[in-house]
Tab-separated table of C-alpha atoms in Angstrom:
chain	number	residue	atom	x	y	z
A	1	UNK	CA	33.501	4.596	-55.979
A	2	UNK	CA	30.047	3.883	-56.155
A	3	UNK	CA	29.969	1.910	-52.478
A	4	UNK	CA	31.880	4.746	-51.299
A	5	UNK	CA	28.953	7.449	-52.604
A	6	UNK	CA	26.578	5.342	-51.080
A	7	UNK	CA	25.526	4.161	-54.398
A	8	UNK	CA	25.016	0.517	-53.104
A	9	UNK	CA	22.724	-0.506	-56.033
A	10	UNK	CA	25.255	0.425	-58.175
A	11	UNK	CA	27.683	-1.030	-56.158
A	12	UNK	CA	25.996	-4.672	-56.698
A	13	UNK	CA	26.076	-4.190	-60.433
A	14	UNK	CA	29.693	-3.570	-60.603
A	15	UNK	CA	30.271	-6.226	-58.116
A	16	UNK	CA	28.468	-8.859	-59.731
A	17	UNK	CA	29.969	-7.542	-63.444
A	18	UNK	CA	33.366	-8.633	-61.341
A	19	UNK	CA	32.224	-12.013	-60.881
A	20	UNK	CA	30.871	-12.292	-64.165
A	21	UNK	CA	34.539	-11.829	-65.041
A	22	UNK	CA	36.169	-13.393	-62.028
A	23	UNK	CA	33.479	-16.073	-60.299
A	24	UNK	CA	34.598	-16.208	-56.709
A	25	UNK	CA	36.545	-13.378	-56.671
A	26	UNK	CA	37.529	-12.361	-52.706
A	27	UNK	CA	36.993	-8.790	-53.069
A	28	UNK	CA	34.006	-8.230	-55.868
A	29	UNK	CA	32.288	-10.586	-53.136
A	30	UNK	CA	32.999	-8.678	-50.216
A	31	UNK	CA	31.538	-5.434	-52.332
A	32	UNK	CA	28.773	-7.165	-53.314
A	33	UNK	CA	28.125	-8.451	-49.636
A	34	UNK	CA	28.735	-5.034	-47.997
A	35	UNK	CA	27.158	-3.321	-50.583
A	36	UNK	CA	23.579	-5.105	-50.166
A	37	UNK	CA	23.559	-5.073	-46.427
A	38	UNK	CA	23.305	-1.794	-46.806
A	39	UNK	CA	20.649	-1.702	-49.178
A	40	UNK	CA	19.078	-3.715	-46.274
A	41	UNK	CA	19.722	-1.106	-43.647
A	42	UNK	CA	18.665	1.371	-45.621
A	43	UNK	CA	15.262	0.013	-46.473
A	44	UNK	CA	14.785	-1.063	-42.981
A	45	UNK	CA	15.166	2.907	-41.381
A	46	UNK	CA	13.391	3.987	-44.834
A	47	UNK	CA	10.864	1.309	-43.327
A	48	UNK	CA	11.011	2.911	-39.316
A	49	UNK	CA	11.309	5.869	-40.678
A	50	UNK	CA	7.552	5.706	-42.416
A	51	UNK	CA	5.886	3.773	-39.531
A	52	UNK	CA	7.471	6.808	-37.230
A	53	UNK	CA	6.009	8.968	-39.291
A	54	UNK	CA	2.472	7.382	-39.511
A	55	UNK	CA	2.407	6.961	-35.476
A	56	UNK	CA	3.306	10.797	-35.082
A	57	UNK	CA	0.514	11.580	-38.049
A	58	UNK	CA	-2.030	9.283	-36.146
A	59	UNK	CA	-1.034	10.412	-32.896
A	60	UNK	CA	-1.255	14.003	-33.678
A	61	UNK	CA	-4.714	13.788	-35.247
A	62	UNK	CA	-6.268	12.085	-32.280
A	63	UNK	CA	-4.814	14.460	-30.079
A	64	UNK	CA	-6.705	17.054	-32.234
A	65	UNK	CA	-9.955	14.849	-32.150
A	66	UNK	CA	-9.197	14.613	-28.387
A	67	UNK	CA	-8.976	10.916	-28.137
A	68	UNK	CA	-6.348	11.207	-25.742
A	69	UNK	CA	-6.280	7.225	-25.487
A	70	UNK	CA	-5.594	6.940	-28.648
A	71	UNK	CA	-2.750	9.724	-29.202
A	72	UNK	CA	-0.952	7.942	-25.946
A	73	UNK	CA	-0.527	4.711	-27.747
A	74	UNK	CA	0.309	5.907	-31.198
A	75	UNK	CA	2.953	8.565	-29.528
A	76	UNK	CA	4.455	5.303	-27.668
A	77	UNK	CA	4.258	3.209	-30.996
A	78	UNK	CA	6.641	6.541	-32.371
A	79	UNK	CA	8.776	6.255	-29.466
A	80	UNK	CA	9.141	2.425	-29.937
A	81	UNK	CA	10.593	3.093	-32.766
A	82	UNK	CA	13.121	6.406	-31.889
A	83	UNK	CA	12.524	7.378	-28.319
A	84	UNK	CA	14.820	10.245	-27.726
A	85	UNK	CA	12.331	12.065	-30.503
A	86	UNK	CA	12.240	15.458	-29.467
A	87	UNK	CA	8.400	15.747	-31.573
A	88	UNK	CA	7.454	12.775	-30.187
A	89	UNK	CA	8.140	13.190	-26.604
A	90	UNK	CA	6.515	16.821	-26.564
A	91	UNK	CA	3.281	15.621	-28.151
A	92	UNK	CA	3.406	12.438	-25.072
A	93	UNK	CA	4.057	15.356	-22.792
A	94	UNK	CA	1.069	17.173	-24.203
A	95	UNK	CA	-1.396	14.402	-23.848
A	96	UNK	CA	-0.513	13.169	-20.784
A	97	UNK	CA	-1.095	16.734	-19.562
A	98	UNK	CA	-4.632	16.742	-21.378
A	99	UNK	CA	-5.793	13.531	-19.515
A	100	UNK	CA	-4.732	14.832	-16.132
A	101	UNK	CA	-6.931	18.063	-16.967
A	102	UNK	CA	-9.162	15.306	-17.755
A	103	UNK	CA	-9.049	13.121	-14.258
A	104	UNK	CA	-9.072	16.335	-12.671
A	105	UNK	CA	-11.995	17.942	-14.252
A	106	UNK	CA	-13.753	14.113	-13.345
A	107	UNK	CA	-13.285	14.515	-9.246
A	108	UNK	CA	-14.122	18.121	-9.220
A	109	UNK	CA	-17.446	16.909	-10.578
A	110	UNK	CA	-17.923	13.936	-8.371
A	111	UNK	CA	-17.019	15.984	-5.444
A	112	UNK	CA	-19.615	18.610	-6.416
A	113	UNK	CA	-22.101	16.260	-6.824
A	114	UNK	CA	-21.613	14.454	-3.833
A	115	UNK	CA	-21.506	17.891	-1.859
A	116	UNK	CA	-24.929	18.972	-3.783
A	117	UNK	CA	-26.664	15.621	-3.092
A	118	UNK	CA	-25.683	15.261	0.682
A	119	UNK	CA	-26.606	18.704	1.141
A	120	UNK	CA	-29.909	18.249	-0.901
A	121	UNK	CA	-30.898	15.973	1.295
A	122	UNK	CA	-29.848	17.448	4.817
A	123	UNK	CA	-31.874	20.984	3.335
A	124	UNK	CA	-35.242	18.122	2.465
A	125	UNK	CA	-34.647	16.481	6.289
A	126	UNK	CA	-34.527	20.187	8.087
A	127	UNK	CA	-30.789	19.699	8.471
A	128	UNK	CA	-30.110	23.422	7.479
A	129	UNK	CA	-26.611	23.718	8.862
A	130	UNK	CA	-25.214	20.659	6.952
A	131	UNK	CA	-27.124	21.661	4.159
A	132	UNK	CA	-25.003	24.861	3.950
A	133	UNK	CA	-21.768	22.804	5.233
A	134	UNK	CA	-22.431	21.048	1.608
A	135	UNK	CA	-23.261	24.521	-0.262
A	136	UNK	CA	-20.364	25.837	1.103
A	137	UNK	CA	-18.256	22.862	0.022
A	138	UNK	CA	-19.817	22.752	-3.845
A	139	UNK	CA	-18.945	26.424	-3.993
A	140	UNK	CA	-15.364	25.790	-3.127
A	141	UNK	CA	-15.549	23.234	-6.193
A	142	UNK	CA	-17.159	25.705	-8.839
A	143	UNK	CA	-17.521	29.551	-7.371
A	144	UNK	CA	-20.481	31.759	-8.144
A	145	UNK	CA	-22.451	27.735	-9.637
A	146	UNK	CA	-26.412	28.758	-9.549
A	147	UNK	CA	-27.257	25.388	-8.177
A	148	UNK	CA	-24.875	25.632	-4.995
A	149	UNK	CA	-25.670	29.472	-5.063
A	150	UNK	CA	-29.346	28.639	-4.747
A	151	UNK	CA	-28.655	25.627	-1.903
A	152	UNK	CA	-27.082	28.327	0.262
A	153	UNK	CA	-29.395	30.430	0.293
A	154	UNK	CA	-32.490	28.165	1.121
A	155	UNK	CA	-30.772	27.056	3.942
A	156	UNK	CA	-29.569	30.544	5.128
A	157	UNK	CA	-32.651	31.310	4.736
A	158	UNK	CA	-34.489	28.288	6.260
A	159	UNK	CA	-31.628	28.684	9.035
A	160	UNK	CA	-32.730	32.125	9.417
A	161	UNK	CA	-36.594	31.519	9.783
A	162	UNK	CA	-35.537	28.837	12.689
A	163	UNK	CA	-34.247	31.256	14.559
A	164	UNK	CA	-37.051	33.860	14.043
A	165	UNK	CA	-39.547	31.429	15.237
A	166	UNK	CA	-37.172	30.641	18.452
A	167	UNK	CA	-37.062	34.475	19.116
A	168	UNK	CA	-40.583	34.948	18.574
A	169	UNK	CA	-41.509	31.792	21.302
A	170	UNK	CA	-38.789	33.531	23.572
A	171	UNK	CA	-40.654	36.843	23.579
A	172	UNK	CA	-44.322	34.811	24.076
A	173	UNK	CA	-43.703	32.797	26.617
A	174	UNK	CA	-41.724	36.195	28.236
A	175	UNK	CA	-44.712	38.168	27.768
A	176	UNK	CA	-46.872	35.852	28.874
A	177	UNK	CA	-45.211	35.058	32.136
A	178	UNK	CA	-44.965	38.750	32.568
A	179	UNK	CA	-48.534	38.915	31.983
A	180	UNK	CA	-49.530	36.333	34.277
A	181	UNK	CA	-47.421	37.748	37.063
A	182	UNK	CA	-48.605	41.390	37.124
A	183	UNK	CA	-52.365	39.241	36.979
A	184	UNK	CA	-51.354	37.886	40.373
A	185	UNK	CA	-50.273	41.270	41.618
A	186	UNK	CA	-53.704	42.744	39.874
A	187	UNK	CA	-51.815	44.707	38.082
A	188	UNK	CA	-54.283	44.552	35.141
A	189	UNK	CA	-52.673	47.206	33.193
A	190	UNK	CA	-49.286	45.739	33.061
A	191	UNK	CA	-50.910	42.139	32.776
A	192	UNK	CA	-53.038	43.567	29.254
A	193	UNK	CA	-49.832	45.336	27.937
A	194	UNK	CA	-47.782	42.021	28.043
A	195	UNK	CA	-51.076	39.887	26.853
A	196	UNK	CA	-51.238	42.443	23.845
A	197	UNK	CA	-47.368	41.751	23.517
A	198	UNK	CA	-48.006	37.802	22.846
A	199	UNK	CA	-51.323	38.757	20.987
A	200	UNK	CA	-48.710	40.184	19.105
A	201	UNK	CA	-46.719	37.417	18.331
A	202	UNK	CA	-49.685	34.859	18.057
A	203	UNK	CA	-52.985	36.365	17.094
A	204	UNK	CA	-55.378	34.614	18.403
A	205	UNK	CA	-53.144	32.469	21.100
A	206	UNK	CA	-56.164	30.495	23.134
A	207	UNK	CA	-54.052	31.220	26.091
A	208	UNK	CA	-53.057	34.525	25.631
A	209	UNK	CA	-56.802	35.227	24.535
A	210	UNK	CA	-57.933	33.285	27.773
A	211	UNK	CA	-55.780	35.945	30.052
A	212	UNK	CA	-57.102	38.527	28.458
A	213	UNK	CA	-60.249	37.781	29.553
């Protein structure tokens, strides 16, 4: 009866008040046999049954502390033990999840960074359109950053002044080959009007001063 309620400890005392009765006895020594190898199983799950429980508690408060590392292996320690764990293979789930955030997060940052230093130093060498290339690029990694913000605009900006100064040498050297051909035809109002136009555009231009006369 007592075997049969799962009473095992029990069960050993009755079996071994059987032998004290009737040593050798077939059947009190199969009870008492069966009887403690279940005692045995039953302390070795109470046994799995703790360390499970101390992985998951381990593994759970790391993941809180975000040591990811450390949640991974006491999850798989948890899993060693029962590894069709519903618990157990949610919180693996969940940290494995967390560390790819992680490795993600990691190369969006070493991508910015190499984007801002390259274009750093393209903007410091006059290289204006790789320098916004790069500003461009470190904006696509983190929108609306100040840093990458503040690269694109220098070399808009420096990219912009380039091409002022290359219109503004256009329009000299136009008005001053305007000026020096309506000289040759003595048309000296023409040739002052297009002197005055690269006075203009360089004050003080020896040549265009020298034309003037």
């Amino acid at each position: 009866a007592a075997f049969a309620q799962k009473a095992y400890g029990e069960a050993v005392s009755q079996a071994n008040r059987a032998l004290g009765i009737m040593a050798g006895d077939a059947a009190a020594l199969k009870l008492k046999n069966d009887a403690e190898a279940r005692q045995n199983d039953a302390r070795t799950q109470a046994e799995r049954d703790r360390n499970f429980a101390s992985a998951m508690e381990s593994g759970r408060a790391a993941y809180d502390q975000t040591n990811y590392t450390e949640a991974l292996g006491q999850v798989n320690l948890a899993l060693g033990i029962n590894s069709r764990d519903a618990a157990a293979l949610k919180l693996k789930s969940d940290i494995e999840a967390r560390q790819s955030e992680i490795v993600a997060a990691q190369e969006l940052e070493r991508r910015y960074k190499q984007a801002m230093d390259t274009g750093r130093a393209a903007l410091s060498r006059g290289e204006y359109g790789t320098a916004l290339t790069q500003a461009n690029a470190a904006l696509g990694e983190k929108p609306d950053d100040p840093a990458a913000t503040k690269l694109k605009t220098d070399a808009q900006a420096a990219q912009k002044r380039i091409q002022t100064e290359a219109e503004l040498g256009r329009n000299y050297q136009t008005a001053i080959d305007a000026a020096r051909a309506a000289y040759r035809k003595k048309d000296y109002d023409g040739a002052l009007t297009q002197v005055n136009l690269a006075l203009g555009i360089r004050k003080d231009d020896p040549t265009a001063l020298k034309l003037k006369g």
